[in-house]
PDB file of C-alpha atoms in Angstrom:
ATOM      1  CA  MET A   1      52.294  42.133 -40.767  1.00  0.00           C
ATOM      2  CA  LYS A   2      50.560  40.889 -43.748  1.00  0.00           C
ATOM      3  CA  THR A   3      49.502  37.319 -43.123  1.00  0.00           C
ATOM      4  CA  LEU A   4      47.607  35.869 -40.286  1.00  0.00           C
ATOM      5  CA  SER A   5      50.443  33.251 -39.865  1.00  0.00           C
ATOM      6  CA  ALA A   6      53.009  35.969 -39.393  1.00  0.00           C
ATOM      7  CA  ARG A   7      50.888  37.493 -36.696  1.00  0.00           C
ATOM      8  CA  TYR A   8      50.582  34.262 -34.923  1.00  0.00           C
ATOM      9  CA  ARG A   9      54.153  33.672 -34.956  1.00  0.00           C
ATOM     10  CA  GLN A  10      54.793  37.172 -33.518  1.00  0.00           C
ATOM     11  CA  ALA A  11      52.110  36.605 -30.809  1.00  0.00           C
ATOM     12  CA  HIS A  12      53.608  33.230 -29.748  1.00  0.00           C
ATOM     13  CA  LYS A  13      57.070  34.909 -29.662  1.00  0.00           C
ATOM     14  CA  GLU A  14      55.738  37.664 -27.480  1.00  0.00           C
ATOM     15  CA  ALA A  15      54.009  35.333 -25.237  1.00  0.00           C
ATOM     16  CA  LYS A  16      56.964  33.134 -24.519  1.00  0.00           C
ATOM     17  CA  TRP A  17      58.926  36.057 -23.639  1.00  0.00           C
ATOM     18  CA  ALA A  18      56.292  37.316 -21.288  1.00  0.00           C
ATOM     19  CA  VAL A  19      55.936  33.863 -19.675  1.00  0.00           C
ATOM     20  CA  GLY A  20      59.700  33.563 -19.424  1.00  0.00           C
ATOM     21  CA  LEU A  21      60.183  36.789 -18.032  1.00  0.00           C
ATOM     22  CA  ALA A  22      57.532  35.996 -15.299  1.00  0.00           C
ATOM     23  CA  LEU A  23      59.183  32.671 -14.461  1.00  0.00           C
ATOM     24  CA  ALA A  24      62.362  34.615 -13.980  1.00  0.00           C
ATOM     25  CA  TYR A  25      60.999  37.062 -11.734  1.00  0.00           C
ATOM     26  CA  PHE A  26      59.586  34.305  -9.583  1.00  0.00           C
ATOM     27  CA  ALA A  27      62.872  32.361  -9.551  1.00  0.00           C
ATOM     28  CA  TRP A  28      64.589  35.852  -8.625  1.00  0.00           C
ATOM     29  CA  TRP A  29      62.055  36.360  -5.793  1.00  0.00           C
ATOM     30  CA  TYR A  30      62.093  32.756  -4.550  1.00  0.00           C
ATOM     31  CA  PHE A  31      65.883  32.669  -4.601  1.00  0.00           C
ATOM     32  CA  SER A  32      66.603  36.007  -3.036  1.00  0.00           C
ATOM     33  CA  ALA A  33      63.905  35.637  -0.372  1.00  0.00           C
ATOM     34  CA  TYR A  34      64.818  32.072   0.760  1.00  0.00           C
ATOM     35  CA  ALA A  35      68.679  31.931   0.162  1.00  0.00           C
ATOM     36  CA  PHE A  36      69.339  35.354   1.972  1.00  0.00           C
ATOM     37  CA  ALA A  37      66.946  34.848   4.791  1.00  0.00           C
ATOM     38  CA  PRO A  38      68.188  33.887   8.419  1.00  0.00           C
ATOM     39  CA  ALA A  39      68.076  30.175   9.197  1.00  0.00           C
ATOM     40  CA  GLY A  40      66.562  30.688  12.460  1.00  0.00           C
ATOM     41  CA  ILE A  41      65.108  32.733  15.159  1.00  0.00           C
ATOM     42  CA  ASP A  42      68.208  32.033  17.630  1.00  0.00           C
ATOM     43  CA  GLU A  43      70.573  33.582  15.049  1.00  0.00           C
ATOM     44  CA  ALA A  44      71.975  36.984  15.494  1.00  0.00           C
ATOM     45  CA  LEU A  45      70.035  39.963  13.948  1.00  0.00           C
ATOM     46  CA  PRO A  46      70.746  40.198   9.907  1.00  0.00           C
ATOM     47  CA  THR A  47      73.118  42.837   8.541  1.00  0.00           C
ATOM     48  CA  LEU A  48      70.989  45.709   7.301  1.00  0.00           C
ATOM     49  CA  TYR A  49      71.595  47.431   4.003  1.00  0.00           C
ATOM     50  CA  TRP A  50      69.736  50.785   3.964  1.00  0.00           C
ATOM     51  CA  GLY A  51      67.614  49.705   6.676  1.00  0.00           C
ATOM     52  CA  PHE A  52      66.598  46.476   5.158  1.00  0.00           C
ATOM     53  CA  PRO A  53      67.855  42.807   5.655  1.00  0.00           C
ATOM     54  CA  LEU A  54      69.552  41.592   2.405  1.00  0.00           C
ATOM     55  CA  TRP A  55      66.861  39.234   1.555  1.00  0.00           C
ATOM     56  CA  PHE A  56      64.074  42.012   1.532  1.00  0.00           C
ATOM     57  CA  LEU A  57      66.194  44.316  -0.265  1.00  0.00           C
ATOM     58  CA  LEU A  58      66.750  41.797  -3.085  1.00  0.00           C
ATOM     59  CA  ALA A  59      63.262  40.212  -3.129  1.00  0.00           C
ATOM     60  CA  CYS A  60      60.911  43.205  -2.702  1.00  0.00           C
ATOM     61  CA  ILE A  61      63.015  46.241  -3.721  1.00  0.00           C
ATOM     62  CA  ILE A  62      65.621  45.509  -6.147  1.00  0.00           C
ATOM     63  CA  GLY A  63      63.879  42.676  -8.063  1.00  0.00           C
ATOM     64  CA  PRO A  64      60.646  44.802  -8.929  1.00  0.00           C
ATOM     65  CA  ILE A  65      62.759  47.605 -10.020  1.00  0.00           C
ATOM     66  CA  LEU A  66      65.105  45.370 -12.197  1.00  0.00           C
ATOM     67  CA  PHE A  67      62.054  43.399 -13.786  1.00  0.00           C
ATOM     68  CA  THR A  68      60.202  46.554 -14.483  1.00  0.00           C
ATOM     69  CA  VAL A  69      63.163  47.719 -16.414  1.00  0.00           C
ATOM     70  CA  LEU A  70      63.445  44.357 -18.000  1.00  0.00           C
ATOM     71  CA  CYS A  71      59.801  44.497 -19.009  1.00  0.00           C
ATOM     72  CA  GLY A  72      60.008  47.826 -20.648  1.00  0.00           C
ATOM     73  CA  LEU A  73      63.023  46.707 -22.638  1.00  0.00           C
ATOM     74  CA  MET A  74      61.225  43.636 -23.899  1.00  0.00           C
ATOM     75  CA  VAL A  75      58.296  45.762 -24.949  1.00  0.00           C
ATOM     76  CA  LYS A  76      60.685  48.164 -26.763  1.00  0.00           C
ATOM     77  CA  TYR A  77      62.586  45.516 -28.565  1.00  0.00           C
ATOM     78  CA  ILE A  78      60.629  42.334 -28.726  1.00  0.00           C
ATOM     79  CA  TYR A  79      57.020  43.140 -29.186  1.00  0.00           C
ATOM     80  CA  ARG A  80      55.715  44.600 -32.302  1.00  0.00           C
ATOM     81  CA  ASP A  81      52.827  46.962 -33.149  1.00  0.00           C
ATOM     82  CA  MET A  82      50.649  45.302 -35.515  1.00  0.00           C
ATOM     83  CA  SER A  83      46.968  45.638 -36.786  1.00  0.00           C
ATOM     84  CA  LEU A  84      44.343  43.382 -35.671  1.00  0.00           C
ATOM     85  CA  GLU A  85      42.220  43.934 -38.702  1.00  0.00           C
ATOM     86  CA  ILE A  86      42.097  41.069 -41.090  1.00  0.00           C
ATOM     87  CA  GLU A  87      43.049  42.304 -44.517  1.00  0.00           C
ATOM     88  CA  PRO A  88      41.493  40.450 -47.401  1.00  0.00           C
ATOM     89  CA  GLU A  89      44.014  38.653 -49.422  1.00  0.00           C
ATOM     90  CA  ALA A  90      44.554  39.606 -52.898  1.00  0.00           C
ATOM     91  CA  ASN A  91      43.470  37.285 -55.648  1.00  0.00           C
ATOM     92  CA  ASP A  92      45.247  37.267 -58.954  1.00  0.00           C
ATOM     93  CA  GLU A  93      42.585  36.995 -61.686  1.00  0.00           C
TER      94      GLU A  93
END
């Protein structure tokens, strides 16, 4: 990255992706935790998948694994390695 403005553009792009992924993870967790939770105490015991209720499996086991993989992919393909040193601009004299 040669110019400071190009570095700022890349930093803003990376920040937007990071915030978007964090919001997507919260939406995933909220939806899976509350949409698949049993409605009341009087309801029958929930069906278990590998010993866990579906809401717990999605919100607390599959979600973190999925979003850890997505975070790794984001770092690999979207983030760029750039120097933080300020390079002096060349003046044509």
